[in-house]
Amino acid sequence: MKIYICPGSYDPVTSGHADIITRAADHCDKLIIALGENSLKNTFFTLKERIAFLKKVFNGNEKIEIESYSGLTTEYARIKKATALVRGLRAVSDFEYEYQMAMLNRKLNPDVETLFFMASPEYSYISSGAVREFLRNDADITGLVPECIREDIIALSRKKMMK
Ligand code: ADP
């Protein structure tokens, strides 16, 4: 059984993430979307909220699982018996960071390969950060996030901003 991991923060999941995940799932038997818990990043949506969005988007896809993990991604991959980490590449600007992460992860565990999927052109300008910026300014996020979670994201973000 070929198991891949898609690590990320998904704050929130975007149409770009969904595209990479769906395409990567075609190349393995099981794909685990893994949300890192130990990142120093402060997220806008809580772990529970980010997982709920992902679950709604991939509900019904039997190959895809959603989990959170703490500690090193390569160690999590070893425990899950995954052979590869999947990352998306949007532009040249993603390359430097992704290259460094891939080399560090290889050093930590040479048995886990990092696989890159090129972003589809229609999604290559989308980032979770841009979605959050749109939400903060009440701009239209249609197309930036999967349609089935668009209204949930807007409602939750308005609730958070009222606090
Ligand atoms: P991280 O916090 O680890 O960067 P993200 O949730 O922002 O996690 O992204 C997870 C992965 O998805 C990364 O490999 C990132 O490059 C990729 N990604 C993000 N946005 C897009 C997009 N619009 N198209 C394709 N890949 C993307």
PDB file of N, CA and C and ligand atoms in Angstrom, residues 7-12 14-17 19-20 41 86-90 94 97-98 116-120 123-128, ligand 1:
ATOM      1  N   PRO A   7       1.597  17.459   4.161  1.00  0.00           N
ATOM      2  CA  PRO A   7       1.669  18.259   5.381  1.00  0.00           C
ATOM      3  C   PRO A   7       1.397  19.735   5.101  1.00  0.00           C
ATOM      4  N   GLY A   8       0.801  20.409   6.058  1.00  0.00           N
ATOM      5  CA  GLY A   8       0.558  21.844   5.879  1.00  0.00           C
ATOM      6  C   GLY A   8      -0.229  22.401   7.039  1.00  0.00           C
ATOM      7  N   SER A   9      -0.504  23.721   6.962  1.00  0.00           N
ATOM      8  CA  SER A   9      -1.310  24.304   8.030  1.00  0.00           C
ATOM      9  C   SER A   9      -2.769  24.499   7.611  1.00  0.00           C
ATOM     10  N   TYR A  10      -3.016  24.657   6.320  1.00  0.00           N
ATOM     11  CA  TYR A  10      -4.395  24.741   5.808  1.00  0.00           C
ATOM     12  C   TYR A  10      -5.242  25.735   6.606  1.00  0.00           C
ATOM     13  N   ASP A  11      -4.765  26.975   6.629  1.00  0.00           N
ATOM     14  CA  ASP A  11      -5.394  28.011   7.479  1.00  0.00           C
ATOM     15  C   ASP A  11      -6.019  29.119   6.638  1.00  0.00           C
ATOM     16  N   PRO A  12      -7.089  28.898   5.894  1.00  0.00           N
ATOM     17  CA  PRO A  12      -7.837  27.657   5.700  1.00  0.00           C
ATOM     18  C   PRO A  12      -7.400  26.947   4.414  1.00  0.00           C
ATOM     19  N   THR A  14      -7.464  25.939   0.693  1.00  0.00           N
ATOM     20  CA  THR A  14      -7.856  26.743  -0.477  1.00  0.00           C
ATOM     21  C   THR A  14      -8.147  25.831  -1.672  1.00  0.00           C
ATOM     22  N   SER A  15      -8.625  26.438  -2.748  1.00  0.00           N
ATOM     23  CA  SER A  15      -8.860  25.679  -3.987  1.00  0.00           C
ATOM     24  C   SER A  15      -7.534  25.130  -4.519  1.00  0.00           C
ATOM     25  N   GLY A  16      -6.441  25.842  -4.264  1.00  0.00           N
ATOM     26  CA  GLY A  16      -5.112  25.387  -4.693  1.00  0.00           C
ATOM     27  C   GLY A  16      -4.695  24.124  -3.950  1.00  0.00           C
ATOM     28  N   HIS A  17      -4.902  24.115  -2.622  1.00  0.00           N
ATOM     29  CA  HIS A  17      -4.609  22.901  -1.837  1.00  0.00           C
ATOM     30  C   HIS A  17      -5.453  21.736  -2.354  1.00  0.00           C
ATOM     31  N   ASP A  19      -6.759  21.150  -5.169  1.00  0.00           N
ATOM     32  CA  ASP A  19      -6.299  20.673  -6.477  1.00  0.00           C
ATOM     33  C   ASP A  19      -5.079  19.751  -6.321  1.00  0.00           C
ATOM     34  N   ILE A  20      -4.101  20.181  -5.529  1.00  0.00           N
ATOM     35  CA  ILE A  20      -2.881  19.380  -5.328  1.00  0.00           C
ATOM     36  C   ILE A  20      -3.230  18.050  -4.650  1.00  0.00           C
ATOM     37  N   LYS A  41       3.734  29.025  14.234  1.00  0.00           N
ATOM     38  CA  LYS A  41       2.773  29.919  13.583  1.00  0.00           C
ATOM     39  C   LYS A  41       1.511  30.068  14.426  1.00  0.00           C
ATOM     40  N   VAL A  86       4.104  15.168   0.048  1.00  0.00           N
ATOM     41  CA  VAL A  86       3.680  15.899  -1.151  1.00  0.00           C
ATOM     42  C   VAL A  86       3.599  17.386  -0.821  1.00  0.00           C
ATOM     43  N   ARG A  87       4.196  18.205  -1.691  1.00  0.00           N
ATOM     44  CA  ARG A  87       4.094  19.653  -1.529  1.00  0.00           C
ATOM     45  C   ARG A  87       3.717  20.258  -2.879  1.00  0.00           C
ATOM     46  N   GLY A  88       3.117  21.424  -2.837  1.00  0.00           N
ATOM     47  CA  GLY A  88       2.744  22.112  -4.069  1.00  0.00           C
ATOM     48  C   GLY A  88       3.730  23.227  -4.356  1.00  0.00           C
ATOM     49  N   LEU A  89       3.975  23.479  -5.629  1.00  0.00           N
ATOM     50  CA  LEU A  89       4.852  24.591  -6.016  1.00  0.00           C
ATOM     51  C   LEU A  89       4.061  25.562  -6.879  1.00  0.00           C
ATOM     52  N   ARG A  90       3.971  26.799  -6.416  1.00  0.00           N
ATOM     53  CA  ARG A  90       3.222  27.801  -7.174  1.00  0.00           C
ATOM     54  C   ARG A  90       4.135  28.573  -8.104  1.00  0.00           C
ATOM     55  N   ASP A  94       8.327  29.945  -4.265  1.00  0.00           N
ATOM     56  CA  ASP A  94       8.125  28.810  -3.356  1.00  0.00           C
ATOM     57  C   ASP A  94       9.366  27.925  -3.310  1.00  0.00           C
ATOM     58  N   TYR A  97      12.328  27.906  -0.295  1.00  0.00           N
ATOM     59  CA  TYR A  97      11.863  27.356   0.978  1.00  0.00           C
ATOM     60  C   TYR A  97      11.610  25.846   0.856  1.00  0.00           C
ATOM     61  N   GLU A  98      10.948  25.467  -0.217  1.00  0.00           N
ATOM     62  CA  GLU A  98      10.602  24.048  -0.393  1.00  0.00           C
ATOM     63  C   GLU A  98      11.850  23.188  -0.591  1.00  0.00           C
ATOM     64  N   PHE A 116       6.896  16.933  -5.573  1.00  0.00           N
ATOM     65  CA  PHE A 116       6.301  18.249  -5.833  1.00  0.00           C
ATOM     66  C   PHE A 116       5.295  18.176  -6.965  1.00  0.00           C
ATOM     67  N   PHE A 117       4.191  18.827  -6.748  1.00  0.00           N
ATOM     68  CA  PHE A 117       3.182  18.964  -7.796  1.00  0.00           C
ATOM     69  C   PHE A 117       3.112  20.446  -8.160  1.00  0.00           C
ATOM     70  N   MET A 118       3.165  20.727  -9.455  1.00  0.00           N
ATOM     71  CA  MET A 118       3.060  22.122  -9.883  1.00  0.00           C
ATOM     72  C   MET A 118       1.612  22.567  -9.743  1.00  0.00           C
ATOM     73  N   ALA A 119       1.430  23.759  -9.181  1.00  0.00           N
ATOM     74  CA  ALA A 119       0.079  24.309  -9.050  1.00  0.00           C
ATOM     75  C   ALA A 119      -0.530  24.481 -10.438  1.00  0.00           C
ATOM     76  N   SER A 120      -1.816  24.203 -10.546  1.00  0.00           N
ATOM     77  CA  SER A 120      -2.510  24.477 -11.806  1.00  0.00           C
ATOM     78  C   SER A 120      -2.557  25.992 -11.984  1.00  0.00           C
ATOM     79  N   TYR A 123      -4.955  28.266 -10.172  1.00  0.00           N
ATOM     80  CA  TYR A 123      -4.891  28.375  -8.709  1.00  0.00           C
ATOM     81  C   TYR A 123      -3.547  28.899  -8.213  1.00  0.00           C
ATOM     82  N   SER A 124      -2.646  29.173  -9.135  1.00  0.00           N
ATOM     83  CA  SER A 124      -1.265  29.410  -8.718  1.00  0.00           C
ATOM     84  C   SER A 124      -1.083  30.723  -7.953  1.00  0.00           C
ATOM     85  N   TYR A 125      -2.063  31.594  -7.984  1.00  0.00           N
ATOM     86  CA  TYR A 125      -1.938  32.874  -7.267  1.00  0.00           C
ATOM     87  C   TYR A 125      -2.610  32.827  -5.893  1.00  0.00           C
ATOM     88  N   ILE A 126      -3.193  31.677  -5.555  1.00  0.00           N
ATOM     89  CA  ILE A 126      -3.978  31.589  -4.311  1.00  0.00           C
ATOM     90  C   ILE A 126      -3.110  31.129  -3.142  1.00  0.00           C
ATOM     91  N   SER A 127      -3.298  31.785  -2.003  1.00  0.00           N
ATOM     92  CA  SER A 127      -2.637  31.322  -0.774  1.00  0.00           C
ATOM     93  C   SER A 127      -3.623  31.476   0.381  1.00  0.00           C
ATOM     94  N   SER A 128      -3.397  30.736   1.452  1.00  0.00           N
ATOM     95  CA  SER A 128      -4.248  30.862   2.635  1.00  0.00           C
ATOM     96  C   SER A 128      -4.150  32.291   3.181  1.00  0.00           C
TER      97      SER A 128
HETATM   98  P1  ADP B   1       2.706  25.489   5.144  1.00  0.00           P
HETATM   99  O1  ADP B   1       2.264  26.301   6.318  1.00  0.00           O
HETATM  100  O2  ADP B   1       3.448  24.240   5.496  1.00  0.00           O
HETATM  101  O3  ADP B   1       3.359  26.270   4.043  1.00  0.00           O
HETATM  102  P2  ADP B   1       0.246  25.528   3.657  1.00  0.00           P
HETATM  103  O4  ADP B   1      -1.034  25.039   4.219  1.00  0.00           O
HETATM  104  O5  ADP B   1       0.364  26.996   3.444  1.00  0.00           O
HETATM  105  O6  ADP B   1       1.355  24.935   4.579  1.00  0.00           O
HETATM  106  O7  ADP B   1       0.549  24.810   2.272  1.00  0.00           O
HETATM  107  C1  ADP B   1       0.669  23.429   2.195  1.00  0.00           C
HETATM  108  C2  ADP B   1       1.216  23.058   0.821  1.00  0.00           C
HETATM  109  O8  ADP B   1       0.320  23.478  -0.200  1.00  0.00           O
HETATM  110  C3  ADP B   1       2.542  23.709   0.481  1.00  0.00           C
HETATM  111  O9  ADP B   1       3.323  22.778  -0.223  1.00  0.00           O
HETATM  112  C4  ADP B   1       2.184  24.843  -0.427  1.00  0.00           C
HETATM  113  O10 ADP B   1       3.235  25.167  -1.312  1.00  0.00           O
HETATM  114  C5  ADP B   1       1.017  24.244  -1.168  1.00  0.00           C
HETATM  115  N1  ADP B   1       0.128  25.261  -1.700  1.00  0.00           N
HETATM  116  C6  ADP B   1      -0.371  26.333  -1.069  1.00  0.00           C
HETATM  117  N2  ADP B   1      -1.167  27.061  -1.886  1.00  0.00           N
HETATM  118  C7  ADP B   1      -1.163  26.424  -3.083  1.00  0.00           C
HETATM  119  C8  ADP B   1      -1.774  26.687  -4.357  1.00  0.00           C
HETATM  120  N3  ADP B   1      -2.535  27.748  -4.563  1.00  0.00           N
HETATM  121  N4  ADP B   1      -1.538  25.806  -5.351  1.00  0.00           N
HETATM  122  C9  ADP B   1      -0.755  24.738  -5.136  1.00  0.00           C
HETATM  123  N5  ADP B   1      -0.137  24.441  -3.984  1.00  0.00           N
HETATM  124  C10 ADP B   1      -0.337  25.275  -2.957  1.00  0.00           C
END
